[in-house]
Coordinates of C-alpha atoms and ligand atoms in Angstrom, one line a residue:
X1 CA 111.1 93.7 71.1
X2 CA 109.2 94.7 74.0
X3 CA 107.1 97.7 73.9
X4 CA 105.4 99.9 76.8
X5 CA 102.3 101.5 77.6
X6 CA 102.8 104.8 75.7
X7 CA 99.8 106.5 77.4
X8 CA 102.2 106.5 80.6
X9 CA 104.5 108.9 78.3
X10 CA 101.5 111.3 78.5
X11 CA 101.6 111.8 82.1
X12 CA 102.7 115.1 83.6
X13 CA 105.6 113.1 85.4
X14 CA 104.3 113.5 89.0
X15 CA 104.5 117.3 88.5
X16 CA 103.0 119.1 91.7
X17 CA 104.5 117.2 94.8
X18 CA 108.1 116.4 93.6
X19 CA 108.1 120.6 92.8
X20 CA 107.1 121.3 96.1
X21 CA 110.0 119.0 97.3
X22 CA 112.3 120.5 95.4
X23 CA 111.3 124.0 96.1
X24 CA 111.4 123.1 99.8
X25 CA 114.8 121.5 99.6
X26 CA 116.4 124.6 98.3
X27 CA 115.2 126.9 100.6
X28 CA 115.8 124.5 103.2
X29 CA 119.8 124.0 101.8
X30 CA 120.0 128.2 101.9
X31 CA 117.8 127.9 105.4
X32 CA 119.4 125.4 107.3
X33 CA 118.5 127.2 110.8
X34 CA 114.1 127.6 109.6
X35 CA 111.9 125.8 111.3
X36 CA 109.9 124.5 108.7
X37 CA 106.2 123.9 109.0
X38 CA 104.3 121.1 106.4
X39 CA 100.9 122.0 105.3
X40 CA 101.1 120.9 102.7
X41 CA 100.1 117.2 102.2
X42 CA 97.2 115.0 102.8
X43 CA 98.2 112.9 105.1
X44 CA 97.0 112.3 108.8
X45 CA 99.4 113.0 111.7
X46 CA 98.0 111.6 114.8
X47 CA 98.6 107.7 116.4
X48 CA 96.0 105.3 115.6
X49 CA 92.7 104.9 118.0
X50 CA 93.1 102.9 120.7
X51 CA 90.1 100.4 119.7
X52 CA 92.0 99.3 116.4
X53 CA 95.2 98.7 118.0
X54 CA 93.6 96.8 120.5
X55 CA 91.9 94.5 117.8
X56 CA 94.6 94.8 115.6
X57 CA 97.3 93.3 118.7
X58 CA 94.5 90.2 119.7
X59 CA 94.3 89.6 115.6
X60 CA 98.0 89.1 115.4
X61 CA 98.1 87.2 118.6
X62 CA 95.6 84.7 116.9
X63 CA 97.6 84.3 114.3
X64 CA 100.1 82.8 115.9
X65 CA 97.8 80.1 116.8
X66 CA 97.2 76.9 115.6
X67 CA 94.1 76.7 115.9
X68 CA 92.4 80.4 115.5
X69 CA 95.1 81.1 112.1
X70 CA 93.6 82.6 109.0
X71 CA 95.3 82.0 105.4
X72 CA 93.3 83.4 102.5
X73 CA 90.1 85.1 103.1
X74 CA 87.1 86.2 101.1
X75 CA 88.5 88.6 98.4
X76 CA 85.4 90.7 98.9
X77 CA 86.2 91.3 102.9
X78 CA 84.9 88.9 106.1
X79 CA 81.5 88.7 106.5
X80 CA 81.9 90.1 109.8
X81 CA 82.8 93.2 108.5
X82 CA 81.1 93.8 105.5
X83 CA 77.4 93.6 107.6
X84 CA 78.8 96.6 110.0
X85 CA 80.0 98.6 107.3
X86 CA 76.1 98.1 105.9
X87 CA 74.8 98.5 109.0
X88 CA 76.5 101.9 110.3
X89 CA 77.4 103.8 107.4
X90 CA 73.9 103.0 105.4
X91 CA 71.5 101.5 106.6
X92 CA 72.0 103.6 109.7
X93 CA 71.3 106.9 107.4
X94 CA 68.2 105.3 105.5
X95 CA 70.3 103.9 102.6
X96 CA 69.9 100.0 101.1
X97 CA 72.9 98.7 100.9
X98 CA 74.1 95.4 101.7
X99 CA 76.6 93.6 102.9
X100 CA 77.0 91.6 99.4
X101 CA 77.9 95.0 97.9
X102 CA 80.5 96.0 99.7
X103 CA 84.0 95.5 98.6
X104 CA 86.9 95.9 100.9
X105 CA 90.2 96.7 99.6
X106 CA 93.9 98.6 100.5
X107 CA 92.7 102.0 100.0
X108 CA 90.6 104.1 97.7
X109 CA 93.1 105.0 95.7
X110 CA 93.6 101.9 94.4
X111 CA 89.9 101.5 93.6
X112 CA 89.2 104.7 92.1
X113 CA 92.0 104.0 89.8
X114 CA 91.5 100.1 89.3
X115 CA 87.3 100.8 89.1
X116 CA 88.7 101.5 84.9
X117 CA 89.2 98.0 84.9
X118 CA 85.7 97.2 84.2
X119 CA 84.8 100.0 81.6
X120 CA 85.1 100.9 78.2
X121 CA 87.5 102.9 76.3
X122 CA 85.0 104.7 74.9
X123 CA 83.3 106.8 77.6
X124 CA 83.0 110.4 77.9
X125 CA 84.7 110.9 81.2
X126 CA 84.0 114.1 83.6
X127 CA 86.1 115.6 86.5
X128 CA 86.1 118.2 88.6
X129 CA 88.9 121.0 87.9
X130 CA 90.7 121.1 90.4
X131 CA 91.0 117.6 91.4
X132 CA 92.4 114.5 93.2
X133 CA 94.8 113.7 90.8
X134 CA 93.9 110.5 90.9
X135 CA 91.4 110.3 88.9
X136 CA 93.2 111.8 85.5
X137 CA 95.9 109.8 85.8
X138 CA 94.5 106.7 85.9
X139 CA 92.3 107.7 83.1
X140 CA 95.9 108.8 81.4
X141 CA 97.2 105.3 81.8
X142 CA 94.2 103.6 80.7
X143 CA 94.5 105.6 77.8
X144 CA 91.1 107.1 77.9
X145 CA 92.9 110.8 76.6
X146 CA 94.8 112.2 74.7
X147 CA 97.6 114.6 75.2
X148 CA 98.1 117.4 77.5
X149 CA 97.9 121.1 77.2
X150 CA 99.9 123.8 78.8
X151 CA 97.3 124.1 81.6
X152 CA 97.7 120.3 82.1
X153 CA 94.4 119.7 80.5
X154 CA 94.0 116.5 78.7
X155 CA 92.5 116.1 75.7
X156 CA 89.3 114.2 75.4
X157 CA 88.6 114.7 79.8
X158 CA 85.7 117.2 80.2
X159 CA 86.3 119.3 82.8
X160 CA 84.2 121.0 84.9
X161 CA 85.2 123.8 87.0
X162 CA 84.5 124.4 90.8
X163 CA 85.7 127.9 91.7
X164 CA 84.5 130.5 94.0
X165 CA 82.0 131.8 91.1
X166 CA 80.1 129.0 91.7
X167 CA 80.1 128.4 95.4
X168 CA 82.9 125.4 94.4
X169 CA 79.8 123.2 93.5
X170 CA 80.5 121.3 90.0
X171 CA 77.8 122.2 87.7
X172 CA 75.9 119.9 85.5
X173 CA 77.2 119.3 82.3
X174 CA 75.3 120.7 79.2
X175 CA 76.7 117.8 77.1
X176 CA 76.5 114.0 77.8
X177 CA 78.9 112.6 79.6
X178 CA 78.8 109.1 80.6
X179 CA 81.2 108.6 84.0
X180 CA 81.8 111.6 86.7
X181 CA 84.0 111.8 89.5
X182 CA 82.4 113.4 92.9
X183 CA 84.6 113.9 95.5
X184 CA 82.6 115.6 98.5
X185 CA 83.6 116.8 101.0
X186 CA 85.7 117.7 98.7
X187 CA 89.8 117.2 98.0
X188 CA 91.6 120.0 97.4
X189 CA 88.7 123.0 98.2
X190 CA 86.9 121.4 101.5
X191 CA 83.2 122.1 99.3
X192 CA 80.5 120.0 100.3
X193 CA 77.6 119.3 98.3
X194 CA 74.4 119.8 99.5
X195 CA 71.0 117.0 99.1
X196 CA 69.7 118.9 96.0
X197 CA 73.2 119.6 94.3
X198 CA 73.4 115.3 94.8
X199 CA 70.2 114.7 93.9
X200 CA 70.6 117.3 90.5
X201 CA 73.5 114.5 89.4
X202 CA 71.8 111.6 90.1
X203 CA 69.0 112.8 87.8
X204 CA 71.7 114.1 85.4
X205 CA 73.3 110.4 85.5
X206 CA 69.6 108.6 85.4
X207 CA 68.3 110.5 82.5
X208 CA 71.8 110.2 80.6
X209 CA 72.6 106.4 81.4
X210 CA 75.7 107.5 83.0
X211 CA 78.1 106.3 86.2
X212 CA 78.7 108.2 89.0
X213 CA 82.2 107.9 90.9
X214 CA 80.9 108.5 94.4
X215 CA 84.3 109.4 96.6
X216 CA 83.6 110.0 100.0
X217 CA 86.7 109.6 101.8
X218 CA 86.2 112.6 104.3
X219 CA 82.2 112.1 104.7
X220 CA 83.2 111.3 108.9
X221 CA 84.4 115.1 108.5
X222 CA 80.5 116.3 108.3
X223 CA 79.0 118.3 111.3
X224 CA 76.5 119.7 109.6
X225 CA 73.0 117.4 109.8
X226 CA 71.4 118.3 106.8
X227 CA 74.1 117.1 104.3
X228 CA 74.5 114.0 103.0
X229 CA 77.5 110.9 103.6
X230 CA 76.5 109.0 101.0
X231 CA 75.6 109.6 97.5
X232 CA 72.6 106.5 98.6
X233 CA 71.1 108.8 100.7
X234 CA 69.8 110.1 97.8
X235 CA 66.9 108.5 95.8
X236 CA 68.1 106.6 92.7
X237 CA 71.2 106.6 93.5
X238 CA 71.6 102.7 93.3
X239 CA 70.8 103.2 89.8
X240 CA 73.5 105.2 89.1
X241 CA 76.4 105.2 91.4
X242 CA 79.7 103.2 92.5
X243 CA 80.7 104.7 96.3
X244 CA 84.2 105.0 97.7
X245 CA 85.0 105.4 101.2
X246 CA 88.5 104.7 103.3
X247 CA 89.9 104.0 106.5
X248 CA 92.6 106.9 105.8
X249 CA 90.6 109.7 106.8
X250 CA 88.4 108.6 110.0
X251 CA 90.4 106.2 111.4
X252 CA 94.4 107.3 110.6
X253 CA 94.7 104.3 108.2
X254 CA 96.8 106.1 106.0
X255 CA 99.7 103.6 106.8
X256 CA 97.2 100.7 107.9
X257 CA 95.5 100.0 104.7
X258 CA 92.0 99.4 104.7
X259 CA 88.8 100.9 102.4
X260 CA 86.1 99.6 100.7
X261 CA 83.8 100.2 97.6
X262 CA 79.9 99.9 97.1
X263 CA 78.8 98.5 93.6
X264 CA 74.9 97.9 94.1
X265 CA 73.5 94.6 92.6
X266 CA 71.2 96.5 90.2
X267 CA 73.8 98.7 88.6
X268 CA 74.4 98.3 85.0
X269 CA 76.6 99.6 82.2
X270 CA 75.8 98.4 78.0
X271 CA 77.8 95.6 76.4
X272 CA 79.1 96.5 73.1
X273 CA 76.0 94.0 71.7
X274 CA 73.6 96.8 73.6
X275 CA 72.9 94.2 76.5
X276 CA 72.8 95.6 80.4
X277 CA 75.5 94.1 82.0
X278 CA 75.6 94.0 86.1
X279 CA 78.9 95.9 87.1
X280 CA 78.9 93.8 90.8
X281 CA 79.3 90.9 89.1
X282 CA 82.5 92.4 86.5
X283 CA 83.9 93.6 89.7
X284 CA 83.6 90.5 91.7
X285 CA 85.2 89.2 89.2
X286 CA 87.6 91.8 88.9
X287 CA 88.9 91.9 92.7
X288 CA 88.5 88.1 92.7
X289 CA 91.4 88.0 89.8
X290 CA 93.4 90.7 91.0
X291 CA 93.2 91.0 94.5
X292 CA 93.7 88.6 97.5
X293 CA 92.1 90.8 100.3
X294 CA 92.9 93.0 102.9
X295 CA 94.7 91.4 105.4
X296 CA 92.7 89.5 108.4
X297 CA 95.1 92.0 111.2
X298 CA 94.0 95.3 109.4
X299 CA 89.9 93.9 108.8
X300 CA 90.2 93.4 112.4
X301 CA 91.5 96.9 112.7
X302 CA 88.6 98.4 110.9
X303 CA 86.0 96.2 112.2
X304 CA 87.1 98.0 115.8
X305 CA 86.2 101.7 114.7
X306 CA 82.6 100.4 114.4
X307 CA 82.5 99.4 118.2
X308 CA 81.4 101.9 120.9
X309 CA 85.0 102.9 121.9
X310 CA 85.7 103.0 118.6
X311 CA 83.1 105.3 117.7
X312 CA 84.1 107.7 119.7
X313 CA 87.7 107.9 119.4
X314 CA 87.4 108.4 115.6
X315 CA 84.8 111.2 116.7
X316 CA 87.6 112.8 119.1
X317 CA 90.4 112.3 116.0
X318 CA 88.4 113.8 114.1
X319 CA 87.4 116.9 116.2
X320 CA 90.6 117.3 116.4
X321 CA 91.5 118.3 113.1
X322 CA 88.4 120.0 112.2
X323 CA 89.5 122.1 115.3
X324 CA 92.9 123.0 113.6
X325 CA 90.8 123.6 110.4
X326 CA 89.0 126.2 112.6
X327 CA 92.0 127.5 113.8
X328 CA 93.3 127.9 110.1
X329 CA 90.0 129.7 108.9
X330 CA 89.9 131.9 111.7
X331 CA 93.4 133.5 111.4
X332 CA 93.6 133.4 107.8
X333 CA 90.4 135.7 107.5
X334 CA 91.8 137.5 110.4
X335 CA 94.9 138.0 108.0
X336 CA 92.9 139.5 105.2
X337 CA 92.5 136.5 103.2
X338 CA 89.4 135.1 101.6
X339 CA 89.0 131.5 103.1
X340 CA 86.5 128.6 101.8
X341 CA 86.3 124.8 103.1
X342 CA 87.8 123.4 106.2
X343 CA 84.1 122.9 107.7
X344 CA 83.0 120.2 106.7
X345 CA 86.2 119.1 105.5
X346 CA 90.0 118.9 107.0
X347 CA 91.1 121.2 103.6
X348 CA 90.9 124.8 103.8
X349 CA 90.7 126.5 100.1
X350 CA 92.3 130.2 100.3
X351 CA 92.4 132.3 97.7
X352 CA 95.5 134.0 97.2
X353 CA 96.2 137.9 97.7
X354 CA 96.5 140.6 95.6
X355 CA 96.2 138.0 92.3
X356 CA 99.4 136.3 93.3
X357 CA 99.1 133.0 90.8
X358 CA 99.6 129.7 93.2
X359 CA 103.2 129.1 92.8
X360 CA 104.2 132.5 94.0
X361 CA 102.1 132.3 96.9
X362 CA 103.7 129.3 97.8
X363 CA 106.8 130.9 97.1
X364 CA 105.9 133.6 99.5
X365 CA 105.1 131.5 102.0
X366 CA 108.0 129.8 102.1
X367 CA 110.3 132.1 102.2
X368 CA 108.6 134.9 104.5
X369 CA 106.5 132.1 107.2
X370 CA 108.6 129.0 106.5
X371 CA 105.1 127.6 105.9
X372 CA 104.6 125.1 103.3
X373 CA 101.1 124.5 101.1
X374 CA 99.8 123.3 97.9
X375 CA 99.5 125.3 94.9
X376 CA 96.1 125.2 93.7
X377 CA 97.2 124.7 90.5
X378 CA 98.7 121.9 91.0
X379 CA 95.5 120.4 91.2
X380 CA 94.0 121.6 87.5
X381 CA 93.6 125.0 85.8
X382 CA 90.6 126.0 87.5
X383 CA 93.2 125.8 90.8
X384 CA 94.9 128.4 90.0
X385 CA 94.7 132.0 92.5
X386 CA 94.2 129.2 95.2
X387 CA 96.3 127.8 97.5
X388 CA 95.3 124.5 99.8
X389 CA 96.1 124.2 103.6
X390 CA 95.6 120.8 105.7
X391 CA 94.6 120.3 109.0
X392 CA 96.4 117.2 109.1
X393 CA 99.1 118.7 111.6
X394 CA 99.7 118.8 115.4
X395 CA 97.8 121.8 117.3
X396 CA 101.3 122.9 118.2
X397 CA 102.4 123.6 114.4
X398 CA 98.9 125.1 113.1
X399 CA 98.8 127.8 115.6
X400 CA 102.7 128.4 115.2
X401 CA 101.9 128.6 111.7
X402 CA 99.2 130.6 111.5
X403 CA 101.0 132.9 114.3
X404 CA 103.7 133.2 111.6
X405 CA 101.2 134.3 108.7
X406 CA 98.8 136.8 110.7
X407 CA 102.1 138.2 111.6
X408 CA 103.0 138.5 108.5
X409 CA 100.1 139.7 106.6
X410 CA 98.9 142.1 108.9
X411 CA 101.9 144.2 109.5
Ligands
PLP501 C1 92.9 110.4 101.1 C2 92.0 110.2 99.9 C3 91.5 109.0 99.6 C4 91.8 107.8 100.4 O1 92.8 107.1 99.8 P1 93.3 105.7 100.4 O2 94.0 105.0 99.3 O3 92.2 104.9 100.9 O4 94.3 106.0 101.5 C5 90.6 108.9 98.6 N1 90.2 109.9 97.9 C6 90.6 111.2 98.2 C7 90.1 112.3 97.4 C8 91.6 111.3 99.2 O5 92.0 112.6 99.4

């Protein structure tokens, strides 16, 4: 007989979005004439820069030819590639990375979660609460928990809280842990962390033997100079961290597919014999078992967002939203409402009124704005009294939106 993977029983069977759906539905079913307004998920909303559709159109074209048509390439990613990547987004910013360290893939996603692959069962593993969910469920299904709680806590994750009590940094843990997810700028709040707050884990990590999950997905979102893209930027950081960065968030690959992941060649992680194993070489050999490579059309893609055009039509997509984010913060704290994020970061983190919990926000909302969000928490316990809006929408909706909530609140 056939058996499953029982640690997928454990799961909190996609909980927060298929609620919202369903919440949404019904009020649409009773609403038929509301104009509804999303908010609500992170995902990007405008076309793709002209530079990768451009490189993207000439790759295809090649394909089709004889002569210039690519089969299999190098799981890691084309050379080509990989040495901009190193270029711009390190060496660029004073880190040492290289080229041979970078892995390309179909999204972060996949590599946060897959990154389990090469590591024991028997970690102590840290998150932030709240979080991109992500990160606990593939720690679910790798069955590095145990059950859940109520709250949606599972058992053997430690947690660590990043609220407004502590100006949504995650603290240092008093106890040992031995791998942490770091997601800054951050998903859900829009936090960013600052050199010191970095450099404070890296030490944590050094002193502790422990791995560092770097995810940087929305470090293009950072206007402000004095804090840091890349967990490298800080000192020691080779010896203790694994980076993830994305195509989604800079460049609208959301429906394209491209990221990538930095293990450093001097990184290692104990055997169960006590030996120092490298983790580049486990996940070389990792993506070169269980992953063909991104496709030569989207590297093509990517490779055009380091170009000059490029450059500067991620720059405009991206002040783009960080405008709407502006918009967002603006009206909402003209409405009354305490507002965090959405400066450094296309998320803005409100706190909800009068102690409403998340879900009745929503609720509220919904039915008075025709607005929809995210509970905050839907995204751990520590979410809760917060509610998360994303400037991934057209200028037209945000300001309609946010028309419809100052009217609202401050009559
Ligand atoms: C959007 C996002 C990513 C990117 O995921 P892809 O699979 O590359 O699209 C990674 N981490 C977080 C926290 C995100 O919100």
């Amino acid at each position: 007989m056939a058996t499953i993977n029982d640690n997928y029983l454990k799961l909190k069977a996609g909980y927060l979005f298929p609620e919202i759906g369903r919440r949404v539905n019904a009020f649409a079913q009773a609403n038929p004439d509301a104009k509804l307004i999303k908010l609500g998920i992170g995902d990007v909303t405008e076309p793709l820069p002209e530079a990768c559709r451009t490189a993207m159109i000439k790759a295809v074209e090649e394909m089709g030819d004889r002569a210039s048509f690519k089969g299999y390439g190098p799981e890691q990613g084309y050379t080509w590639l990989l040495e901009k990547i190193a270029a711009q987004d390190f060496q660029a910013r004073g880190c040492e990375v290289d080229a041979s360290e970078i892995f390309t893939s179909d999204g972060s996603k996949c590599d946060t979660g897959n990154i389990l692959d090469i590591f024991g069962n028997n970690n102590i593993i840290a998150v932030t609460d709240p979080v991109y969910p992500v990160y606990v469920d593939t720690n679910v299904m790798a069955g590095n928990t145990g059950s859940a709680n109520d709250k949606g806590e599972f058992e053997g994750l430690v947690y660590l809280p990043i609220t407004a009590e502590n100006n949504f940094t995650a603290e240092i843990p008093s106890q040992k842990v031995d791998l942490i997810y770091l997601c800054f700028p951050n998903n859900p709040t829009g936090a960013v962390a600052t050199k010191e707050h970095l450099k404070a884990w890296v030490d944590y990590a050094r002193a502790h033997g422990s791995i560092i999950f770097f995810d940087a997905a929305y470090e293009a979102y950072i206007t402000d100079a004095e804090l840091p893209h890349s967990i490298y930027e800080i000192e020691g950081a080779r010896e203790c961290a694994i980076e993830f960065r994305s195509f989604s968030k800079n460049a609208g690959f959301t429906g394209t597919r491209c990221a990538f992941t930095v293990v450093p060649k001097n990184l290692t992680a104990k055997a169960a014999d006590g030996s120092d194993v490298e983790l580049w070489k486990l996940w070389n050999r990792r993506q070169s078992t269980k992953f063909n490579g991104v496709s030569y059309i989207v590297q093509r893609g990517a490779e055009a967002v380091y170009s000059q055009e490029g450059q500067a039509q991620i720059k405009e997509l991206i002040s783009f939203y960080l405008e709407n984010a502006e918009i967002i913060r603006e009206k909402l704290t003209a409405a009354g409402l305490a507002v965090y994020g959405g400066v450094n970061a296309p998320y803005v983190w409100v706190q909800t009124p009068n102690g409403l919990s998340s879900w009745d926000f929503f609720d509220k909302l919904l039915h008075t704005c025709n607005v929809v969000g995210t509970p905050g928490s839907g995204f751990g316990a520590a979410g809760e009294g917060y509610f998360r809006i994303s400037a991934f929408n057209s200028r037209e909706n945000v300001e309609e939106a946010m028309k419809r909530i100052t009217d609202r609140f401050t009559s």
